[in-house]
Short mmCIF file of C-alpha atoms in Angstrom, two decimals:
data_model
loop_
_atom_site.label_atom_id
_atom_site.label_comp_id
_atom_site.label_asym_id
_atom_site.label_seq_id
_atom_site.Cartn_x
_atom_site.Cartn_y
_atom_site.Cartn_z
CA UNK A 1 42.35 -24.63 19.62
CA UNK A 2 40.10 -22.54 17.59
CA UNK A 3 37.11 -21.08 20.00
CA UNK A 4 35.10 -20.14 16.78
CA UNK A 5 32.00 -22.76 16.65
CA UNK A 6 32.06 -24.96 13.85
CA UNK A 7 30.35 -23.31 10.78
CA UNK A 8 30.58 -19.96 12.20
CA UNK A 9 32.41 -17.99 10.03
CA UNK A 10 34.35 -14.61 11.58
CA UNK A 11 33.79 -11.77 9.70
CA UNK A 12 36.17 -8.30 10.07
CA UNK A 13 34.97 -5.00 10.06
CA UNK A 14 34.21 -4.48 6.61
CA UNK A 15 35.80 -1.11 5.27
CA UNK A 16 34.15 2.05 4.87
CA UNK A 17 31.94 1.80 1.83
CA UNK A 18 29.26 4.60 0.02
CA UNK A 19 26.12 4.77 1.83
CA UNK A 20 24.09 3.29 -1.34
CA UNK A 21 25.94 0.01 -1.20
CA UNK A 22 25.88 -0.03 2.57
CA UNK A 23 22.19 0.00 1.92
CA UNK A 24 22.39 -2.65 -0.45
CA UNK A 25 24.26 -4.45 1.64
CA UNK A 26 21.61 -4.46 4.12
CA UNK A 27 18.97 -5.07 2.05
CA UNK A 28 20.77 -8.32 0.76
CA UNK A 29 21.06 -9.24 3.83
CA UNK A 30 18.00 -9.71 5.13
CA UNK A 31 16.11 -11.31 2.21
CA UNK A 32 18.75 -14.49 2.53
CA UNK A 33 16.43 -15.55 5.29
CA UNK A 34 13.24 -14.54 4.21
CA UNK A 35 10.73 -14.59 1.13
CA UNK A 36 9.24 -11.35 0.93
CA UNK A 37 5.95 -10.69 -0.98
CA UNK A 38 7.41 -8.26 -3.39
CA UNK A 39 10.24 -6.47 -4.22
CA UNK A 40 9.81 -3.77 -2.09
CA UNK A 41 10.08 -4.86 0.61
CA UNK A 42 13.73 -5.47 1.30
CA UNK A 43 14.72 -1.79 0.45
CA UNK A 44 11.93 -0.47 2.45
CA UNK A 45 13.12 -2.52 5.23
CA UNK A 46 16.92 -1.44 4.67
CA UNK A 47 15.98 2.14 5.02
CA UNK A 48 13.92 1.29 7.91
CA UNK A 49 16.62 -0.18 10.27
CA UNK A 50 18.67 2.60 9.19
CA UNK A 51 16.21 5.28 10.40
CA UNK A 52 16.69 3.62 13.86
CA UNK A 53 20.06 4.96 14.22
CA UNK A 54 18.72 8.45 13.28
CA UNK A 55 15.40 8.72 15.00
CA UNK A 56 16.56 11.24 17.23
CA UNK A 57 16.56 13.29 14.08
CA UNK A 58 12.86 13.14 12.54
CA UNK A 59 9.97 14.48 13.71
CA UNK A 60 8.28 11.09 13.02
CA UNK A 61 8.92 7.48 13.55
CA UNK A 62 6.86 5.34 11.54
CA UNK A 63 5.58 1.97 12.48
CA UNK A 64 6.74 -0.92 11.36
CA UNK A 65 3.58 -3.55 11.21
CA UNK A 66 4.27 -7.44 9.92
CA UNK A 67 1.16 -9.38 9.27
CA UNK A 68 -0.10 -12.57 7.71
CA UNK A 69 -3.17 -14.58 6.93
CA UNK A 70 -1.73 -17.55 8.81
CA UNK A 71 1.15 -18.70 11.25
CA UNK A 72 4.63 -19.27 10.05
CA UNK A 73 4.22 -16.87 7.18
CA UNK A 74 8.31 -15.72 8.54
CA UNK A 75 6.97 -12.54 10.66
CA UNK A 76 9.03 -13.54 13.58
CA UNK A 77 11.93 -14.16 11.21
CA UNK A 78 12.11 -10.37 10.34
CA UNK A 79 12.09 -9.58 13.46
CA UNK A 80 15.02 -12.04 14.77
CA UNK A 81 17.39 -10.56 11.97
CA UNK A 82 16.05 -7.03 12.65
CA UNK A 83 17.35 -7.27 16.21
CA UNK A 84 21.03 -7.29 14.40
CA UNK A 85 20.79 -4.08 12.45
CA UNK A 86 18.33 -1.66 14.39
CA UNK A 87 19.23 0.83 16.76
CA UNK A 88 19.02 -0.58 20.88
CA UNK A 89 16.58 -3.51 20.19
CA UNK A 90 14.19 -4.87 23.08
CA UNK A 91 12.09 -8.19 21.66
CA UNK A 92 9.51 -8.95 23.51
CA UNK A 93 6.28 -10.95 23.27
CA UNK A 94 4.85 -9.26 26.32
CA UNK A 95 5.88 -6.53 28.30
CA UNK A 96 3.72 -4.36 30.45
CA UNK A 97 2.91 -0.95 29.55
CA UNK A 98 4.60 0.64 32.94
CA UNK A 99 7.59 -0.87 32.39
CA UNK A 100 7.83 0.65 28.45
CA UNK A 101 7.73 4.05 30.07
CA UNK A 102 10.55 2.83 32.19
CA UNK A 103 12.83 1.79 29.48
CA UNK A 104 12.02 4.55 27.60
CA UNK A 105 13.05 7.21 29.87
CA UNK A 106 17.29 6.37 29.50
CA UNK A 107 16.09 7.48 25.62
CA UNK A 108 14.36 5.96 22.50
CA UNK A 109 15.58 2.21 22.28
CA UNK A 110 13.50 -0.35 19.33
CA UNK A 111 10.57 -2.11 20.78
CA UNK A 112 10.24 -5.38 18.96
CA UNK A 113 6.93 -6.75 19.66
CA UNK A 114 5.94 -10.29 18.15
CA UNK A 115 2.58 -12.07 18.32
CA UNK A 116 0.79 -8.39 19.02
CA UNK A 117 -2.07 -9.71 17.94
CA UNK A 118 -2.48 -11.35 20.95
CA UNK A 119 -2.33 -8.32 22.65
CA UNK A 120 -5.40 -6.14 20.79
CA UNK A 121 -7.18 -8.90 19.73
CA UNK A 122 -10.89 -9.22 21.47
CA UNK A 123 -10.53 -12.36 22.72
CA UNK A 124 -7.23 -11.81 24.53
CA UNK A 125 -9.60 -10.00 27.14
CA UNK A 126 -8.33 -7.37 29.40
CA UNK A 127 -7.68 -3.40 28.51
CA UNK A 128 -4.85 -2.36 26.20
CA UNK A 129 -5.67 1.26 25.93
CA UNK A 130 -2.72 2.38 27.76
CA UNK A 131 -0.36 0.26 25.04
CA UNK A 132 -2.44 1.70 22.17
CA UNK A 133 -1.90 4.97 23.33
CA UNK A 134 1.67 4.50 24.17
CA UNK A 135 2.01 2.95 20.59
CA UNK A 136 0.36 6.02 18.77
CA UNK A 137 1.73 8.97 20.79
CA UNK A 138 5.25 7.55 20.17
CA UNK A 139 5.09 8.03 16.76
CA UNK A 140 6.04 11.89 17.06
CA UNK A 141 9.02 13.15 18.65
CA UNK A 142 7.63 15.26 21.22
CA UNK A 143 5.19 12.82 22.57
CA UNK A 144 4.96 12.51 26.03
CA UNK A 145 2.32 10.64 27.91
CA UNK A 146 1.39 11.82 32.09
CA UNK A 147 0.93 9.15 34.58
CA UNK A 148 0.54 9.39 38.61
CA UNK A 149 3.52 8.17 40.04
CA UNK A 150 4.12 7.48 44.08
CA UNK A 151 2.14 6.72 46.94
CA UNK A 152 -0.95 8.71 48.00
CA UNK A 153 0.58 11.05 50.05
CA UNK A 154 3.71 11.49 47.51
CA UNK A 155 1.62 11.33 44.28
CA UNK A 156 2.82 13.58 41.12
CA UNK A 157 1.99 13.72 37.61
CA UNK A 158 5.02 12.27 35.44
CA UNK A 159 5.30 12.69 32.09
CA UNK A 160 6.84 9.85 30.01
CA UNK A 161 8.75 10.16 26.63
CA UNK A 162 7.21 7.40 24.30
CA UNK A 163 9.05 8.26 21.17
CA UNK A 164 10.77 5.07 19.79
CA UNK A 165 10.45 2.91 16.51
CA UNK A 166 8.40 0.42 16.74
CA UNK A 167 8.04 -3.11 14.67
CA UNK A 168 4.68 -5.45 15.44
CA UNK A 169 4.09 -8.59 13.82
CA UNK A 170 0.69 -10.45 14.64
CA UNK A 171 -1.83 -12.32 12.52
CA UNK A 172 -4.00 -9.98 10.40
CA UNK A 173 -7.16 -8.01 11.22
CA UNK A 174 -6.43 -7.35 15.36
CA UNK A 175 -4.29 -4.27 14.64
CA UNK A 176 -6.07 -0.79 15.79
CA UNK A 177 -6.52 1.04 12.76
CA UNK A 178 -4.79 4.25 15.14
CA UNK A 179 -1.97 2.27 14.47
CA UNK A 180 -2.43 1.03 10.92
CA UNK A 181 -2.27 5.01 9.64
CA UNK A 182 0.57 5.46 11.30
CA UNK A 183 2.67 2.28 9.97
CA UNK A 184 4.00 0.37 7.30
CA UNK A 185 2.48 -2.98 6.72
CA UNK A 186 3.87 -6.05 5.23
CA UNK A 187 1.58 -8.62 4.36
CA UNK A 188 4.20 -11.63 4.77
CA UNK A 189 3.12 -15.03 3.14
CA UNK A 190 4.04 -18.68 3.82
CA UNK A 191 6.69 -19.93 1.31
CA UNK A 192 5.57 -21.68 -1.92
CA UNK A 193 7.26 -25.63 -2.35
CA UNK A 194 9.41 -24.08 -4.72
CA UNK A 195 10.67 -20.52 -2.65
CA UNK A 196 13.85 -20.96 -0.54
CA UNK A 197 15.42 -18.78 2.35
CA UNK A 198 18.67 -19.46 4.35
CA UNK A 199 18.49 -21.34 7.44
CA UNK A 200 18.71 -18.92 10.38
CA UNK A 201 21.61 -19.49 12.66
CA UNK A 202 21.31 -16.94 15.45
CA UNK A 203 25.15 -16.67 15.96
CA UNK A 204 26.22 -16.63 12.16
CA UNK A 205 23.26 -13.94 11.96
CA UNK A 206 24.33 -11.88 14.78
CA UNK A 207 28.46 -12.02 13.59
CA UNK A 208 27.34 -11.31 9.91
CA UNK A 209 25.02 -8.69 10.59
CA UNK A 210 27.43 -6.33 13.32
CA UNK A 211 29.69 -4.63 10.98
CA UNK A 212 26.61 -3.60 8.77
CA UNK A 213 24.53 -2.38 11.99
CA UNK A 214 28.05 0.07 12.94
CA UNK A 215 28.53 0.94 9.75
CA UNK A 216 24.68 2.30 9.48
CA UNK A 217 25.09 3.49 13.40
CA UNK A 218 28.82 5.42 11.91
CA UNK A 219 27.55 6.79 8.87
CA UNK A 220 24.22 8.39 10.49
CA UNK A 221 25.88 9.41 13.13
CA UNK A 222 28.29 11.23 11.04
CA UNK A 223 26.19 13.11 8.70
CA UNK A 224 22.50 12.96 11.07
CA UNK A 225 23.29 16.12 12.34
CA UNK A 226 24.00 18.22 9.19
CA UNK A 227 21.70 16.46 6.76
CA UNK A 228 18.93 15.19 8.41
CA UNK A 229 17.44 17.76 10.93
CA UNK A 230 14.44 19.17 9.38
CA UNK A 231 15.09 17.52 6.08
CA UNK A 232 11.55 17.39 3.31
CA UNK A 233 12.05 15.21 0.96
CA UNK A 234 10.17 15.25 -1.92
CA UNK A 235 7.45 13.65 -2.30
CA UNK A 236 5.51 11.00 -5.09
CA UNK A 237 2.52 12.99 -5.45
CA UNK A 238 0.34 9.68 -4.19
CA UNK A 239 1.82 10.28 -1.02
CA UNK A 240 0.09 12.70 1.11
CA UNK A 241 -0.89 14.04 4.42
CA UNK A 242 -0.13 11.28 7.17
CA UNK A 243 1.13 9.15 4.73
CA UNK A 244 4.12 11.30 3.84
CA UNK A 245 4.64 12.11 7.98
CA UNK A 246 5.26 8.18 7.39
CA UNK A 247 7.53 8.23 4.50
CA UNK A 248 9.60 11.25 5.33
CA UNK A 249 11.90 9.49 7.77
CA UNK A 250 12.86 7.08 5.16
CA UNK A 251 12.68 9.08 2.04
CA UNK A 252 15.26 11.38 3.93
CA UNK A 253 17.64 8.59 4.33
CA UNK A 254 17.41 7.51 1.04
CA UNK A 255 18.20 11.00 -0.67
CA UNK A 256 21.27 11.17 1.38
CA UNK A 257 22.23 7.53 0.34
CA UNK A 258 22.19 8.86 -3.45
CA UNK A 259 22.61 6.13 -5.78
CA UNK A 260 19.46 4.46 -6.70
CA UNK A 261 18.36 4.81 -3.14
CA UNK A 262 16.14 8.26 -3.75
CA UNK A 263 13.91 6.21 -6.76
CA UNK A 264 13.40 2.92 -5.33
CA UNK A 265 12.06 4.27 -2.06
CA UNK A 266 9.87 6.58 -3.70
CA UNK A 267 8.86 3.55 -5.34
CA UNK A 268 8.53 1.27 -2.68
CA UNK A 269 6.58 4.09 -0.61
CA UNK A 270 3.77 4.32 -3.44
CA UNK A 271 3.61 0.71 -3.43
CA UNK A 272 3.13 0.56 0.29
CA UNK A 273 0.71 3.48 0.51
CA UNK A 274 -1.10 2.46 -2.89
CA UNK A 275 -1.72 -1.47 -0.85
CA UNK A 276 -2.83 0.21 2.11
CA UNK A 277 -5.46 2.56 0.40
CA UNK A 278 -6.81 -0.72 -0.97
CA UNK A 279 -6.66 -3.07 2.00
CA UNK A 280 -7.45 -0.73 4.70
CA UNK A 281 -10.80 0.89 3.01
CA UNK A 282 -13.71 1.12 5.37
CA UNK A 283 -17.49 -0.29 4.82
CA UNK A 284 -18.34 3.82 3.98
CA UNK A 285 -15.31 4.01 1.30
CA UNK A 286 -15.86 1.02 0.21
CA UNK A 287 -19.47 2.17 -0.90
CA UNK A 288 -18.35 4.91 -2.17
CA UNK A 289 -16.09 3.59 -4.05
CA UNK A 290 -18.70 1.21 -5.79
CA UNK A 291 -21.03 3.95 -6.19
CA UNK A 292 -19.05 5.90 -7.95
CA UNK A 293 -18.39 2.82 -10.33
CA UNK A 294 -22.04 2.13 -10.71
CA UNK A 295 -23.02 5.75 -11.50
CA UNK A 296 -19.96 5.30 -14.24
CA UNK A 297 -20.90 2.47 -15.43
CA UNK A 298 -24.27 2.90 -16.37
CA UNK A 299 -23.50 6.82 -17.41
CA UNK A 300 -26.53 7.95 -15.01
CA UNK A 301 -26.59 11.36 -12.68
CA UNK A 302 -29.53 9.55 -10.53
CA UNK A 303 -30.41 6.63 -9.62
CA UNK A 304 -33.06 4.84 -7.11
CA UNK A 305 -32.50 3.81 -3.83
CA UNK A 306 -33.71 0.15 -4.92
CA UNK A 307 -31.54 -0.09 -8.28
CA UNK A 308 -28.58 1.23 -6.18
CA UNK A 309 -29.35 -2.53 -3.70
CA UNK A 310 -30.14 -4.18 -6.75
CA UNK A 311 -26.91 -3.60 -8.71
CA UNK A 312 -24.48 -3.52 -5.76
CA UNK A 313 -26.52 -7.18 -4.28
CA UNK A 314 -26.25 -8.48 -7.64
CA UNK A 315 -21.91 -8.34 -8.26
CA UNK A 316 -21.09 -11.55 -5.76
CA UNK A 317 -17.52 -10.35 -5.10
CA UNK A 318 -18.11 -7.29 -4.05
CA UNK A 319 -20.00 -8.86 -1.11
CA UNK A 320 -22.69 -6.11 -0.38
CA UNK A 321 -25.27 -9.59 -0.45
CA UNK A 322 -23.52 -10.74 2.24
CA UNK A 323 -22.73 -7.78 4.79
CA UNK A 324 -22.31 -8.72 8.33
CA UNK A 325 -24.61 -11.43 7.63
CA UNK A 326 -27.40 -9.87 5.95
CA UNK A 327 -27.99 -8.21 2.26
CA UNK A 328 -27.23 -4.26 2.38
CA UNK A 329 -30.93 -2.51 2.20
CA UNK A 330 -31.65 0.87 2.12
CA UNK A 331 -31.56 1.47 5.48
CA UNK A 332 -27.67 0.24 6.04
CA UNK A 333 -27.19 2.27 2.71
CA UNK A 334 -28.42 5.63 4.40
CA UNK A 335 -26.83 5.13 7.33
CA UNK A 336 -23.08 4.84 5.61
CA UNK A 337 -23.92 7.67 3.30
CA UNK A 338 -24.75 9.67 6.05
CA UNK A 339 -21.64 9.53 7.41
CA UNK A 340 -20.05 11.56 4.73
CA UNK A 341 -23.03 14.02 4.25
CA UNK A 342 -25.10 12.15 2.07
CA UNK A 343 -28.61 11.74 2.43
CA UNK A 344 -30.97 10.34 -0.30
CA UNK A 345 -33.89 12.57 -1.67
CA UNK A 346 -36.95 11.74 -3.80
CA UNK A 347 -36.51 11.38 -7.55
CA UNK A 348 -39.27 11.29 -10.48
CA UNK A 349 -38.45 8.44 -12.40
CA UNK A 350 -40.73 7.20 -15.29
CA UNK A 351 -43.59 8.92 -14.35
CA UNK A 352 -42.88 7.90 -10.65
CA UNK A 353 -42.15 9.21 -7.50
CA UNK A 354 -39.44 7.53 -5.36
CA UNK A 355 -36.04 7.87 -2.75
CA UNK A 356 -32.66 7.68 -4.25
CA UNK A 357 -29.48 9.79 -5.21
CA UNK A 358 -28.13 12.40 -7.03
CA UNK A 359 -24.74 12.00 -8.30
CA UNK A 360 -24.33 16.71 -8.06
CA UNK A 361 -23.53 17.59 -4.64
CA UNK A 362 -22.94 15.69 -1.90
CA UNK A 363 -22.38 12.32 -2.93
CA UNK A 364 -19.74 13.99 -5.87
CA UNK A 365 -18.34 15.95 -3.01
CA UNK A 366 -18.11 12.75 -1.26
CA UNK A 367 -16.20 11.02 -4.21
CA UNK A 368 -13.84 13.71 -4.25
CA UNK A 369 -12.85 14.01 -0.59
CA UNK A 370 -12.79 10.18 0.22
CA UNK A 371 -11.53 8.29 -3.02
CA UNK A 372 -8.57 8.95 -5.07
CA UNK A 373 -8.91 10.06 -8.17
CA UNK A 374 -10.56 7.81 -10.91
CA UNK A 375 -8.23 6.28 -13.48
CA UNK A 376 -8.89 7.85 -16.95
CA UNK A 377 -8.84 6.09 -19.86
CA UNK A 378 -5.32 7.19 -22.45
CA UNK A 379 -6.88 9.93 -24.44
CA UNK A 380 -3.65 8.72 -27.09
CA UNK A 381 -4.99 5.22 -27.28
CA UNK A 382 -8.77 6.02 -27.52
CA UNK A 383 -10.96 5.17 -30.28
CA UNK A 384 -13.20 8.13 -31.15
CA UNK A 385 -15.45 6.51 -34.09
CA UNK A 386 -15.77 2.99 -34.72
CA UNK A 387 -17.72 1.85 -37.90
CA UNK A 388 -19.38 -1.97 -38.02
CA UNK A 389 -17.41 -4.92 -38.38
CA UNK A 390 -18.55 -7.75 -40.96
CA UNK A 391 -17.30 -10.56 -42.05
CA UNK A 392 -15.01 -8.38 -44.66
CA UNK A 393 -13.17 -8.14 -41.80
CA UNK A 394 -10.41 -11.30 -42.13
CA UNK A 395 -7.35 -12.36 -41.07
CA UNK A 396 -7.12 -11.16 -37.69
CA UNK A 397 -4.27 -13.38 -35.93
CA UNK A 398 -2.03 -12.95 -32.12
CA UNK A 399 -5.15 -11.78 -30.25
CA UNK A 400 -3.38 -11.29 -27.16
CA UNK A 401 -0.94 -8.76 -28.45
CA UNK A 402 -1.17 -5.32 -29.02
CA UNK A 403 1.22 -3.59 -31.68
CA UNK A 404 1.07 0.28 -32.11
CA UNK A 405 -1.49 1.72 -33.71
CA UNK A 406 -1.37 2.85 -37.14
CA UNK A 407 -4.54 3.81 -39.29
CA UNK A 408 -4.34 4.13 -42.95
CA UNK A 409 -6.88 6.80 -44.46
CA UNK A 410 -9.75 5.47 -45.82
CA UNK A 411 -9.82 5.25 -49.72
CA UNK A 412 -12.77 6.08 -51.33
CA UNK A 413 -13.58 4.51 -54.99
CA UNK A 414 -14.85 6.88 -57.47
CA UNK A 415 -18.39 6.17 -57.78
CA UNK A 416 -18.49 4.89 -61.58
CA UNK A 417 -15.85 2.30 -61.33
CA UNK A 418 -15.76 -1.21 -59.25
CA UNK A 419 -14.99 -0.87 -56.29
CA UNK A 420 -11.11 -0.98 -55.18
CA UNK A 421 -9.52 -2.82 -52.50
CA UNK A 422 -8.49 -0.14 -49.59
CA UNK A 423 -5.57 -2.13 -47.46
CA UNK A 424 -5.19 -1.25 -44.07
CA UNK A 425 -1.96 -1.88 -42.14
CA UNK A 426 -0.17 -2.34 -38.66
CA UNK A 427 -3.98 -1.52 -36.97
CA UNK A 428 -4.75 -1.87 -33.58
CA UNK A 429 -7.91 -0.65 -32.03
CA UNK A 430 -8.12 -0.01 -28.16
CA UNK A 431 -11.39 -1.32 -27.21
CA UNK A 432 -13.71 0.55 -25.75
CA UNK A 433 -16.42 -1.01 -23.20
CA UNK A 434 -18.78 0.45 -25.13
CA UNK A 435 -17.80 -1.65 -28.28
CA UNK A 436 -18.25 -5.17 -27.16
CA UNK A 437 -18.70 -7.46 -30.28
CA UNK A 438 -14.95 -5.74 -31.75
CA UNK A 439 -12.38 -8.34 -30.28
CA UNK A 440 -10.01 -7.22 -27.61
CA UNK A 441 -6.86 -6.69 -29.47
CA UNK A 442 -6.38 -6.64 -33.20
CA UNK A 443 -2.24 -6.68 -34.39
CA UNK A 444 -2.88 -7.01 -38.06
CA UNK A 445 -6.06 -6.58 -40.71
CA UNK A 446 -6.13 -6.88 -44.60
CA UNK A 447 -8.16 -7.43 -47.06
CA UNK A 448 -11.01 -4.63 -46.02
CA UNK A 449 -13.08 -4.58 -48.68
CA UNK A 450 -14.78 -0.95 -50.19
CA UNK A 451 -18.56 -2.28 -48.73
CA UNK A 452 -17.42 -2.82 -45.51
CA UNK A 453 -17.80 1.22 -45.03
CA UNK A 454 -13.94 2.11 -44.29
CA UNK A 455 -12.30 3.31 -41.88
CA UNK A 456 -13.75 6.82 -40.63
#
């Protein structure tokens, strides 16, 4: 009598295969019981369990966070199939501080934590310092954290090795932003009517999922050594500073995978850092961020304190009418600026004497240090003269498509005859915000006659 459950298919060892498709493998793997928000996150992922087996090479270990809006949004589901493929796995939805150190000591293992948000958030009471700390020193290989050990008469200073991977799923907004800089976040999402994941059998998962977690565990093991020690990968010139201490880990892996491994994680890492510039802005970059905008938009190298409240109060979604409750005023505004070296100064402005801001100096300074750089317009696609538009112009059709651009030189009639008919073909005009009455996108125009002034 067979002792295999019913349903539960055995599966051998699967054969030595190239480290790409063992990552693809992997990555297939785990989106069969989950709906991820994009498509980088199962390669991301991939590469992530596969550092895990490796850690002992990198300098850094980054954090793995998973977060949602609501409940059920499948956190807990990546980590239940993540405790299949990582390296030494310890799930846990609480676990004391003391006994991390502990477990820590016999060498780096994966801590697993769900429902973390439970743990930092304010209302949870109680002091998590010693967790936060753990959680952030551990993210560098030589971390070590010092605690008292023993009675009073036999007390010593220990020190600890924290360094382990680390996954945390929790509801978002109660992660330390110590910890947010140092991770990769997912923002998972609840499954729309018409998305569909496996059903998650724990002991089809766990037989499935073995030979990929010793294949990853062989082939790192094999080549960690040689390959991985003090490897720099290159990186996407987005990804800087802490950011690539984040990346490297993976990016590493991924070279040595070859394939289409070294592209899509560069891709998936200026995805992930690109989200978490725009998610994890503060109040102050925020501000400057609209500033910089404003000053833009309305072409100006000063500008009054009370315009600056006016304009920012007056765009709904950017909710500076609403902030913590109250409009901002020019107080609030001071105080942010000031944080980055800015301080408002007094301006003549028609005729009048008043506080506000110069774009030179500090605040410019302040644009450059704290904001990435602005997006240009294409200098190939821009529209250096545009002449008025009458009704001449006819036959515009397909609005909402944009064909290449292709200008005809103008003809001009010699000035003793009628007037002949100048025919312009294949034209499309980038718009310009500057230009509002043109419409957006233009894919074909005849029939421009000599009085509507050509094309110049």
């Amino acid at each position: 009598m067979s002792t295999t459950p019913a349903g539960l298919r055995a599966v051998p060892d699967l054969p030595a295969i190239a480290p790409a498709e063992l990552l693809d493998q992997v990555a297939a793997f785990v989106s069969r019981f989950s709906v991820f928000p994009d498509r980088h996150t199962a390669p991301m992922l991939a590469l992530w369990y596969a550092h895990t087996h490796a850690v002992q090479h990198f300098y850094t270990t980054p954090r793995l966070i998973l977060d949602s809006a609501e409940p059920g949004s499948g956190k807990t589901r990546v980590l239940e199939v993540a405790q299949y493929l990582v390296r030494k796995p310890e799930m846990t939805i609480s676990i004391t501080t003391a006994a991390i150190f502990r477990m820590l000591c016999d060498g780096p293992v994966t801590l697993l934590f769900d429902e973390i948000d439970a743990v930092f958030s304010p209302k949870g009471g109680g002091n998590n310092e010693d967790l936060r700390g753990l959680l952030n020193s551990g993210y560098k290989r030589s971390a070590t954290v010092s605690r008292c050990v023993g009675d009073a008469s036999r007390m010593k200073v220990e020190r600890f090795p924290v360094f382990a991977p680390v996954a945390l799923a929790g509801i978002a907004g109660a992660m330390p932003a110590t910890i947010t800089t140092r991770a990769i976040t997912v923002h998972m999402r609840r499954r729309a009517p018409h998305e569909r994941a496996e059903a998650f059998r724990e002991r089809r998962v766990e037989n499935e999922a073995t030979p990929l977690r010793e294949q990853l565990a062989a082939w790192l093991d094999r080549v960690g050594e040689d390959h991985l020690v003090g490897a720099e990968p290159l990186m996407p010139e987005q990804v800087t500073d802490r950011a690539a201490e984040v990346w490297e880990p993976l990016l590493a892996i991924a070279d040595l995978a070859g394939g289409h491994w070294p592209d899509t994680a560069r891709a998936a890492a200026v995805h992930f850092v690109g989200q978490a510039t725009e998610t994890g802005t503060s109040v102050g970059t925020r501000l400057l961020a609209d500033l910089r905008a404003l000053f833009t938009a309305h072409e100006a190298e000063r500008m009054a304190t009370s315009d600056i409240i006016g304009r920012l109060c007056a765009d709904e979604e950017a909710g500076w009418a609403d902030l913590d409750g109250r409009p901002l005023d020019a107080r609030r505004l001071a105080r942010e600026l000031a944080r980055y070296g800015v301080r408002p100064g007094p301006l003549r402005i028609g005729g009048h004497v008043t506080k506000g801001y110069h774009v030179d100096g500090a605040l410019s300074d302040a644009f450059a240090r704290y904001l990435p750089p602005a997006t240009e317009p294409d200098p190939s696609g821009a529209v250096t003269t545009v002449t008025p538009v009458t009704s001449q112009v006819r036959g515009v059709t397909d609005p909402d498509r944009v064909t290449a651009a292709s200008v005809t030189p103008p003809v001009e009639p010699p000035p003793d005859t009628p007037p002949e008919r100048a025919t312009v073909t294949e034209a499309a005009v980038t718009p310009r915000s500057s230009v509002t009455p043109l419409a957006r996108h233009v894919t074909a125009v005849t029939d421009v006659t000599a009085t509507s002034g050509g094309a110049r």
